[in-house]
PDB file of N, CA and C in Angstrom:
ATOM      1  N   MET A 832       5.332   9.059   0.325  1.00 68.00           N
ATOM      2  CA  MET A 832       6.475   9.280   1.162  1.00 68.00           C
ATOM      3  C   MET A 832       6.675  10.781   1.397  1.00 68.00           C
ATOM      4  N   GLU A 833       6.382  11.569   0.365  1.00 76.00           N
ATOM      5  CA  GLU A 833       6.527  13.018   0.496  1.00 76.00           C
ATOM      6  C   GLU A 833       5.575  13.569   1.549  1.00 76.00           C
ATOM      7  N   VAL A 834       4.371  13.030   1.602  1.00 74.00           N
ATOM      8  CA  VAL A 834       3.379  13.474   2.585  1.00 74.00           C
ATOM      9  C   VAL A 834       3.894  13.216   3.990  1.00 74.00           C
ATOM     10  N   LEU A 835       4.440  12.047   4.214  1.00 73.00           N
ATOM     11  CA  LEU A 835       4.969  11.699   5.531  1.00 73.00           C
ATOM     12  C   LEU A 835       6.176  12.558   5.880  1.00 73.00           C
ATOM     13  N   ALA A 836       7.020  12.826   4.905  1.00 77.00           N
ATOM     14  CA  ALA A 836       8.206  13.647   5.147  1.00 77.00           C
ATOM     15  C   ALA A 836       7.826  15.064   5.571  1.00 77.00           C
ATOM     16  N   ARG A 837       6.685  15.536   5.081  1.00 84.00           N
ATOM     17  CA  ARG A 837       6.212  16.873   5.464  1.00 84.00           C
ATOM     18  C   ARG A 837       5.436  16.847   6.780  1.00 84.00           C
ATOM     19  N   GLY A 838       5.259  15.667   7.357  1.00 81.00           N
ATOM     20  CA  GLY A 838       4.545  15.549   8.621  1.00 81.00           C
ATOM     21  C   GLY A 838       3.042  15.624   8.481  1.00 81.00           C
ATOM     22  N   GLU A 839       2.537  15.418   7.272  1.00 77.00           N
ATOM     23  CA  GLU A 839       1.097  15.476   7.027  1.00 77.00           C
ATOM     24  C   GLU A 839       0.458  14.113   7.269  1.00 77.00           C
ATOM     25  N   VAL A 840      -0.853  14.124   7.424  1.00 78.00           N
ATOM     26  CA  VAL A 840      -1.615  12.898   7.640  1.00 78.00           C
ATOM     27  C   VAL A 840      -1.925  12.272   6.279  1.00 78.00           C
ATOM     28  N   LEU A 841      -1.790  10.965   6.202  1.00 74.00           N
ATOM     29  CA  LEU A 841      -2.096  10.260   4.959  1.00 74.00           C
ATOM     30  C   LEU A 841      -3.592  10.250   4.698  1.00 74.00           C
ATOM     31  N   GLY A 842      -3.953  10.333   3.428  1.00 77.00           N
ATOM     32  CA  GLY A 842      -5.350  10.241   3.019  1.00 77.00           C
ATOM     33  C   GLY A 842      -5.658   8.831   2.534  1.00 77.00           C
ATOM     34  N   GLU A 843      -6.713   8.724   1.741  1.00 77.00           N
ATOM     35  CA  GLU A 843      -7.111   7.435   1.185  1.00 77.00           C
ATOM     36  C   GLU A 843      -6.073   6.939   0.181  1.00 77.00           C
ATOM     37  N   MET A 844      -5.774   5.667   0.219  1.00 72.00           N
ATOM     38  CA  MET A 844      -4.771   5.071  -0.656  1.00 72.00           C
ATOM     39  C   MET A 844      -5.135   5.242  -2.127  1.00 72.00           C
ATOM     40  N   THR A 845      -6.418   5.206  -2.441  1.00 75.00           N
ATOM     41  CA  THR A 845      -6.863   5.315  -3.829  1.00 75.00           C
ATOM     42  C   THR A 845      -6.340   6.579  -4.490  1.00 75.00           C
ATOM     43  N   GLY A 846      -6.364   7.683  -3.779  1.00 78.00           N
ATOM     44  CA  GLY A 846      -5.875   8.947  -4.326  1.00 78.00           C
ATOM     45  C   GLY A 846      -4.403   8.888  -4.670  1.00 78.00           C
ATOM     46  N   TYR A 847      -3.618   8.250  -3.836  1.00 73.00           N
ATOM     47  CA  TYR A 847      -2.186   8.131  -4.094  1.00 73.00           C
ATOM     48  C   TYR A 847      -1.925   7.233  -5.303  1.00 73.00           C
ATOM     49  N   LEU A 848      -2.686   6.157  -5.405  1.00 72.00           N
ATOM     50  CA  LEU A 848      -2.510   5.259  -6.541  1.00 72.00           C
ATOM     51  C   LEU A 848      -2.886   5.944  -7.849  1.00 72.00           C
ATOM     52  N   GLN A 849      -3.934   6.757  -7.816  1.00 75.00           N
ATOM     53  CA  GLN A 849      -4.318   7.501  -9.015  1.00 75.00           C
ATOM     54  C   GLN A 849      -3.230   8.495  -9.405  1.00 75.00           C
ATOM     55  N   GLU A 850      -2.611   9.107  -8.422  1.00 76.00           N
ATOM     56  CA  GLU A 850      -1.529  10.055  -8.701  1.00 76.00           C
ATOM     57  C   GLU A 850      -0.324   9.342  -9.325  1.00 76.00           C
ATOM     58  N   VAL A 851       0.022   8.175  -8.813  1.00 72.00           N
ATOM     59  CA  VAL A 851       1.115   7.392  -9.396  1.00 72.00           C
ATOM     60  C   VAL A 851       0.781   7.049 -10.844  1.00 72.00           C
ATOM     61  N   ARG A 852      -0.451   6.679 -11.061  1.00 72.00           N
ATOM     62  CA  ARG A 852      -0.873   6.305 -12.414  1.00 72.00           C
ATOM     63  C   ARG A 852      -0.784   7.494 -13.369  1.00 72.00           C
ATOM     64  N   LYS A 853      -1.084   8.693 -12.893  1.00 77.00           N
ATOM     65  CA  LYS A 853      -0.966   9.897 -13.726  1.00 77.00           C
ATOM     66  C   LYS A 853       0.499  10.172 -14.071  1.00 77.00           C
ATOM     67  N   GLN A 854       1.368   9.987 -13.088  1.00 75.00           N
ATOM     68  CA  GLN A 854       2.787  10.273 -13.298  1.00 75.00           C
ATOM     69  C   GLN A 854       3.448   9.240 -14.208  1.00 75.00           C
ATOM     70  N   ARG A 855       3.014   8.033 -14.110  1.00 71.00           N
ATOM     71  CA  ARG A 855       3.552   6.940 -14.927  1.00 71.00           C
ATOM     72  C   ARG A 855       2.372   6.355 -15.684  1.00 71.00           C
ATOM     73  N   ASN A 856       2.140   6.841 -16.873  1.00 70.00           N
ATOM     74  CA  ASN A 856       0.958   6.503 -17.654  1.00 70.00           C
ATOM     75  C   ASN A 856       0.626   5.010 -17.599  1.00 70.00           C
ATOM     76  N   ASN A 857      -0.532   4.721 -17.038  1.00 70.00           N
ATOM     77  CA  ASN A 857      -1.050   3.351 -16.941  1.00 70.00           C
ATOM     78  C   ASN A 857      -0.117   2.387 -16.217  1.00 70.00           C
ATOM     79  N   SER A 858       0.637   2.890 -15.251  1.00 74.00           N
ATOM     80  CA  SER A 858       1.591   2.032 -14.548  1.00 74.00           C
ATOM     81  C   SER A 858       0.913   1.010 -13.645  1.00 74.00           C
ATOM     82  N   ILE A 859      -0.301   1.289 -13.227  1.00 75.00           N
ATOM     83  CA  ILE A 859      -1.050   0.342 -12.397  1.00 75.00           C
ATOM     84  C   ILE A 859      -2.316   0.000 -13.170  1.00 75.00           C
ATOM     85  N   GLN A 860      -2.366  -1.225 -13.712  1.00 78.00           N
ATOM     86  CA  GLN A 860      -3.459  -1.591 -14.600  1.00 78.00           C
ATOM     87  C   GLN A 860      -4.305  -2.755 -14.107  1.00 78.00           C
ATOM     88  N   THR A 861      -3.725  -3.639 -13.330  1.00 80.00           N
ATOM     89  CA  THR A 861      -4.448  -4.853 -12.943  1.00 80.00           C
ATOM     90  C   THR A 861      -4.702  -4.880 -11.438  1.00 80.00           C
ATOM     91  N   ASP A 862      -5.624  -5.743 -11.051  1.00 78.00           N
ATOM     92  CA  ASP A 862      -5.907  -5.915  -9.622  1.00 78.00           C
ATOM     93  C   ASP A 862      -4.655  -6.360  -8.872  1.00 78.00           C
ATOM     94  N   GLN A 863      -3.876  -7.234  -9.487  1.00 79.00           N
ATOM     95  CA  GLN A 863      -2.663  -7.720  -8.840  1.00 79.00           C
ATOM     96  C   GLN A 863      -1.670  -6.582  -8.610  1.00 79.00           C
ATOM     97  N   GLN A 864      -1.587  -5.658  -9.554  1.00 82.00           N
ATOM     98  CA  GLN A 864      -0.680  -4.524  -9.392  1.00 82.00           C
ATOM     99  C   GLN A 864      -1.149  -3.607  -8.266  1.00 82.00           C
ATOM    100  N   TYR A 865      -2.459  -3.366  -8.173  1.00 79.00           N
ATOM    101  CA  TYR A 865      -2.986  -2.559  -7.072  1.00 79.00           C
ATOM    102  C   TYR A 865      -2.690  -3.228  -5.733  1.00 79.00           C
ATOM    103  N   LEU A 866      -2.905  -4.527  -5.662  1.00 81.00           N
ATOM    104  CA  LEU A 866      -2.617  -5.257  -4.425  1.00 81.00           C
ATOM    105  C   LEU A 866      -1.141  -5.171  -4.063  1.00 81.00           C
ATOM    106  N   TYR A 867      -0.276  -5.302  -5.066  1.00 84.00           N
ATOM    107  CA  TYR A 867       1.164  -5.240  -4.819  1.00 84.00           C
ATOM    108  C   TYR A 867       1.564  -3.881  -4.248  1.00 84.00           C
ATOM    109  N   VAL A 868       1.079  -2.810  -4.858  1.00 83.00           N
ATOM    110  CA  VAL A 868       1.415  -1.467  -4.377  1.00 83.00           C
ATOM    111  C   VAL A 868       0.906  -1.274  -2.955  1.00 83.00           C
ATOM    112  N   HIS A 869      -0.318  -1.723  -2.672  1.00 81.00           N
ATOM    113  CA  HIS A 869      -0.848  -1.631  -1.309  1.00 81.00           C
ATOM    114  C   HIS A 869       0.053  -2.376  -0.335  1.00 81.00           C
ATOM    115  N   GLN A 870       0.438  -3.588  -0.714  1.00 86.00           N
ATOM    116  CA  GLN A 870       1.260  -4.405   0.181  1.00 86.00           C
ATOM    117  C   GLN A 870       2.605  -3.741   0.455  1.00 86.00           C
ATOM    118  N   VAL A 871       3.247  -3.237  -0.580  1.00 87.00           N
ATOM    119  CA  VAL A 871       4.548  -2.575  -0.409  1.00 87.00           C
ATOM    120  C   VAL A 871       4.421  -1.356   0.497  1.00 87.00           C
ATOM    121  N   LEU A 872       3.395  -0.545   0.267  1.00 85.00           N
ATOM    122  CA  LEU A 872       3.203   0.647   1.100  1.00 85.00           C
ATOM    123  C   LEU A 872       2.893   0.282   2.547  1.00 85.00           C
ATOM    124  N   LEU A 873       2.078  -0.737   2.750  1.00 86.00           N
ATOM    125  CA  LEU A 873       1.771  -1.158   4.120  1.00 86.00           C
ATOM    126  C   LEU A 873       3.022  -1.661   4.838  1.00 86.00           C
ATOM    127  N   ILE A 874       3.849  -2.408   4.137  1.00 87.00           N
ATOM    128  CA  ILE A 874       5.098  -2.886   4.749  1.00 87.00           C
ATOM    129  C   ILE A 874       5.975  -1.707   5.138  1.00 87.00           C
ATOM    130  N   PHE A 875       6.123  -0.754   4.222  1.00 87.00           N
ATOM    131  CA  PHE A 875       6.934   0.429   4.519  1.00 87.00           C
ATOM    132  C   PHE A 875       6.374   1.198   5.714  1.00 87.00           C
ATOM    133  N   LEU A 876       5.080   1.480   5.688  1.00 86.00           N
ATOM    134  CA  LEU A 876       4.462   2.266   6.762  1.00 86.00           C
ATOM    135  C   LEU A 876       4.571   1.556   8.107  1.00 86.00           C
ATOM    136  N   ARG A 877       4.435   0.244   8.084  1.00 89.00           N
ATOM    137  CA  ARG A 877       4.539  -0.527   9.329  1.00 89.00           C
ATOM    138  C   ARG A 877       5.962  -0.484   9.876  1.00 89.00           C
ATOM    139  N   LYS A 878       6.946  -0.738   9.013  1.00 88.00           N
ATOM    140  CA  LYS A 878       8.343  -0.748   9.461  1.00 88.00           C
ATOM    141  C   LYS A 878       8.819   0.630   9.888  1.00 88.00           C
ATOM    142  N   ALA A 879       8.268   1.671   9.275  1.00 85.00           N
ATOM    143  CA  ALA A 879       8.660   3.041   9.616  1.00 85.00           C
ATOM    144  C   ALA A 879       7.939   3.547  10.863  1.00 85.00           C
ATOM    145  N   GLY A 880       7.017   2.741  11.401  1.00 87.00           N
ATOM    146  CA  GLY A 880       6.332   3.108  12.630  1.00 87.00           C
ATOM    147  C   GLY A 880       5.139   4.027  12.454  1.00 87.00           C
ATOM    148  N   PHE A 881       4.638   4.154  11.223  1.00 84.00           N
ATOM    149  CA  PHE A 881       3.486   5.017  10.980  1.00 84.00           C
ATOM    150  C   PHE A 881       2.158   4.311  11.226  1.00 84.00           C
ATOM    151  N   ILE A 882       2.205   2.995  11.380  1.00 86.00           N
ATOM    152  CA  ILE A 882       0.991   2.224  11.637  1.00 86.00           C
ATOM    153  C   ILE A 882       1.087   1.664  13.050  1.00 86.00           C
ATOM    154  N   PRO A 883       0.073   1.909  13.872  1.00 88.00           N
ATOM    155  CA  PRO A 883       0.115   1.423  15.255  1.00 88.00           C
ATOM    156  C   PRO A 883       0.183  -0.107  15.323  1.00 88.00           C
ATOM    157  N   GLU A 884       0.876  -0.597  16.313  1.00 90.00           N
ATOM    158  CA  GLU A 884       1.003  -2.044  16.506  1.00 90.00           C
ATOM    159  C   GLU A 884      -0.352  -2.720  16.704  1.00 90.00           C
ATOM    160  N   THR A 885      -1.328  -1.969  17.181  1.00 93.00           N
ATOM    161  CA  THR A 885      -2.657  -2.555  17.386  1.00 93.00           C
ATOM    162  C   THR A 885      -3.277  -3.015  16.067  1.00 93.00           C
ATOM    163  N   LEU A 886      -2.795  -2.483  14.957  1.00 90.00           N
ATOM    164  CA  LEU A 886      -3.296  -2.902  13.649  1.00 90.00           C
ATOM    165  C   LEU A 886      -2.517  -4.085  13.080  1.00 90.00           C
ATOM    166  N   GLY A 887      -1.526  -4.554  13.816  1.00 90.00           N
ATOM    167  CA  GLY A 887      -0.711  -5.678  13.364  1.00 90.00           C
ATOM    168  C   GLY A 887      -1.510  -6.894  12.929  1.00 90.00           C
ATOM    169  N   PRO A 888      -2.476  -7.354  13.738  1.00 93.00           N
ATOM    170  CA  PRO A 888      -3.261  -8.520  13.317  1.00 93.00           C
ATOM    171  C   PRO A 888      -4.027  -8.289  12.013  1.00 93.00           C
ATOM    172  N   ALA A 889      -4.565  -7.096  11.823  1.00 92.00           N
ATOM    173  CA  ALA A 889      -5.289  -6.795  10.578  1.00 92.00           C
ATOM    174  C   ALA A 889      -4.334  -6.796   9.390  1.00 92.00           C
ATOM    175  N   LEU A 890      -3.139  -6.251   9.584  1.00 90.00           N
ATOM    176  CA  LEU A 890      -2.151  -6.248   8.505  1.00 90.00           C
ATOM    177  C   LEU A 890      -1.683  -7.663   8.182  1.00 90.00           C
ATOM    178  N   ASP A 891      -1.525  -8.478   9.209  1.00 92.00           N
ATOM    179  CA  ASP A 891      -1.132  -9.866   8.986  1.00 92.00           C
ATOM    180  C   ASP A 891      -2.211 -10.613   8.203  1.00 92.00           C
ATOM    181  N   THR A 892      -3.473 -10.334   8.517  1.00 93.00           N
ATOM    182  CA  THR A 892      -4.587 -10.943   7.788  1.00 93.00           C
ATOM    183  C   THR A 892      -4.568 -10.504   6.330  1.00 93.00           C
ATOM    184  N   PHE A 893      -4.343  -9.198   6.098  1.00 87.00           N
ATOM    185  CA  PHE A 893      -4.266  -8.694   4.726  1.00 87.00           C
ATOM    186  C   PHE A 893      -3.114  -9.352   3.981  1.00 87.00           C
ATOM    187  N   THR A 894      -1.959  -9.465   4.630  1.00 89.00           N
ATOM    188  CA  THR A 894      -0.792 -10.068   3.990  1.00 89.00           C
ATOM    189  C   THR A 894      -1.065 -11.519   3.620  1.00 89.00           C
ATOM    190  N   SER A 895      -1.719 -12.241   4.503  1.00 92.00           N
ATOM    191  CA  SER A 895      -2.059 -13.631   4.212  1.00 92.00           C
ATOM    192  C   SER A 895      -3.007 -13.720   3.017  1.00 92.00           C
ATOM    193  N   ALA A 896      -4.026 -12.863   2.999  1.00 89.00           N
ATOM    194  CA  ALA A 896      -4.970 -12.842   1.873  1.00 89.00           C
ATOM    195  C   ALA A 896      -4.268 -12.415   0.589  1.00 89.00           C
ATOM    196  N   TYR A 897      -3.368 -11.447   0.701  1.00 85.00           N
ATOM    197  CA  TYR A 897      -2.591 -10.983  -0.456  1.00 85.00           C
ATOM    198  C   TYR A 897      -1.758 -12.124  -1.028  1.00 85.00           C
ATOM    199  N   ASN A 898      -1.059 -12.835  -0.156  1.00 87.00           N
ATOM    200  CA  ASN A 898      -0.219 -13.945  -0.609  1.00 87.00           C
ATOM    201  C   ASN A 898      -1.048 -15.020  -1.301  1.00 87.00           C
ATOM    202  N   SER A 899      -2.235 -15.302  -0.767  1.00 88.00           N
ATOM    203  CA  SER A 899      -3.115 -16.295  -1.391  1.00 88.00           C
ATOM    204  C   SER A 899      -3.621 -15.814  -2.747  1.00 88.00           C
ATOM    205  N   ALA A 900      -3.993 -14.538  -2.820  1.00 81.00           N
ATOM    206  CA  ALA A 900      -4.565 -13.986  -4.053  1.00 81.00           C
ATOM    207  C   ALA A 900      -3.541 -13.859  -5.170  1.00 81.00           C
ATOM    208  N   THR A 901      -2.287 -13.677  -4.804  1.00 81.00           N
ATOM    209  CA  THR A 901      -1.266 -13.436  -5.825  1.00 81.00           C
ATOM    210  C   THR A 901      -0.355 -14.634  -6.066  1.00 81.00           C
ATOM    211  N   CYS A 902      -0.656 -15.739  -5.457  1.00 79.00           N
ATOM    212  CA  CYS A 902       0.158 -16.940  -5.643  1.00 79.00           C
ATOM    213  C   CYS A 902       0.189 -17.302  -7.130  1.00 79.00           C
ATOM    214  N   GLY A 903       1.375 -17.394  -7.670  1.00 69.00           N
ATOM    215  CA  GLY A 903       1.523 -17.770  -9.067  1.00 69.00           C
ATOM    216  C   GLY A 903       1.680 -16.606 -10.022  1.00 69.00           C
ATOM    217  N   PHE A 904       1.639 -15.376  -9.518  1.00 65.00           N
ATOM    218  CA  PHE A 904       1.802 -14.211 -10.405  1.00 65.00           C
ATOM    219  C   PHE A 904       3.219 -13.724 -10.373  1.00 65.00           C
TER     220      PHE A 904
END
């Protein structure tokens, strides 16, 4: 969020997740947790208008796959 507030371009998600993990020791440990963080960030970026509408179908596909993969967690 800080990167966006400064008007900078976002980099690879992996780098941000590693930074979160450094700040909160082992806060992201499982595949489900990584998926959850990705999903939350994608929802935020989409609603805030940082993701073009042309990517909507791809995001919907990811959300559907995410929901299937995390069902029951």
